[in-house]
């Protein structure tokens, strides 16, 4: 942008299952606006997104990246390999309990 402000084109959608996860990239592609990545709230949504991209002959990760949270055991079997962020639930709970006990 001419005023030096960084431009961000973030479109947020909320779905909870794999089948609806496929609607996410489909709707974004239908808009015709360029985007480079889809960040999914969980691995099931990411599987739906990858499946939808494959059906539309969109290369993943060559054209679009798909990432998710959870890193469930089956994710290592997905092709192309999925970038998944593992959340350390036990560690987060332990830290939260420590903070509560401290105060």
XYZ file of C-alpha atoms in Angstrom:
103
model
C 0.000 0.000 0.000
C 1.193 3.526 -0.683
C 0.972 4.638 2.968
C 3.509 2.012 4.061
C 0.939 -0.073 5.926
C 1.352 -3.820 5.508
C -1.590 -5.381 3.722
C -3.171 -8.515 5.073
C -5.915 -10.438 3.391
C -7.293 -12.651 6.150
C -10.592 -14.445 5.629
C -11.739 -16.421 8.645
C -14.152 -19.328 8.378
C -15.275 -21.670 11.133
C -16.108 -25.338 10.590
C -15.757 -28.385 12.780
C -15.545 -31.448 10.557
C -13.558 -32.806 7.634
C -16.397 -32.547 5.129
C -16.997 -28.882 5.848
C -13.249 -28.324 5.874
C -13.371 -28.965 2.142
C -15.733 -26.020 1.697
C -13.151 -23.613 3.061
C -10.661 -23.575 0.163
C -13.505 -23.976 -2.337
C -15.138 -20.754 -1.155
C -11.829 -18.908 -1.064
C -10.910 -20.082 -4.578
C -14.349 -19.035 -5.858
C -13.675 -15.454 -4.736
C -10.833 -15.263 -7.231
C -8.581 -13.380 -4.808
C -5.039 -14.715 -4.423
C -4.068 -16.457 -1.198
C -1.167 -18.679 -0.272
C -2.233 -20.695 2.759
C -5.109 -22.233 4.668
C -4.667 -22.554 8.444
C -7.037 -25.135 9.885
C -8.047 -25.344 13.543
C -7.559 -29.121 13.576
C -6.252 -32.003 11.493
C -9.685 -33.184 10.328
C -10.405 -29.804 8.747
C -6.988 -29.889 7.099
C -7.753 -33.292 5.558
C -10.958 -31.887 4.098
C -9.089 -28.864 2.756
C -6.397 -31.024 1.119
C -9.059 -33.261 -0.422
C -10.917 -30.242 -1.845
C -7.704 -28.807 -3.297
C -6.871 -32.169 -4.883
C -10.354 -32.335 -6.475
C -9.762 -28.884 -8.008
C -6.262 -29.783 -9.232
C -4.662 -27.185 -6.965
C -1.157 -28.265 -5.985
C -0.563 -28.621 -2.282
C 1.982 -27.408 -1.168
C 3.195 -26.127 -4.568
C 0.343 -23.632 -5.005
C -1.278 -23.519 -1.551
C -0.042 -24.507 1.889
C -2.312 -26.241 4.393
C -1.403 -26.242 8.080
C -3.255 -27.364 11.179
C -3.192 -27.785 14.936
C -3.180 -31.076 16.931
C -0.667 -33.269 15.041
C -2.759 -36.410 15.520
C -0.932 -39.742 14.928
C -2.583 -40.383 11.537
C -1.251 -37.086 10.136
C 2.071 -38.751 9.291
C 0.175 -40.914 6.765
C -1.325 -37.962 4.862
C 0.078 -37.177 1.407
C 1.246 -34.542 0.864
C 2.661 -34.319 4.365
C 0.738 -31.925 6.544
C 2.428 -29.264 8.645
C 0.727 -29.616 12.022
C 1.465 -27.758 15.237
C 1.413 -29.960 18.310
C -0.176 -28.414 21.383
C 1.328 -29.595 24.659
C -1.905 -29.851 26.664
C -0.329 -31.454 29.731
C 2.482 -28.908 29.871
C 0.073 -26.002 29.421
C -2.169 -27.347 32.195
C 0.795 -27.842 34.508
C 2.001 -24.282 33.892
C -1.506 -22.882 34.463
C -1.856 -24.819 37.724
C 1.532 -23.524 38.845
C 0.459 -19.945 38.192
C -2.800 -20.458 40.097
C -0.981 -21.980 43.067
C 1.598 -19.185 43.075
C -1.030 -16.460 43.295
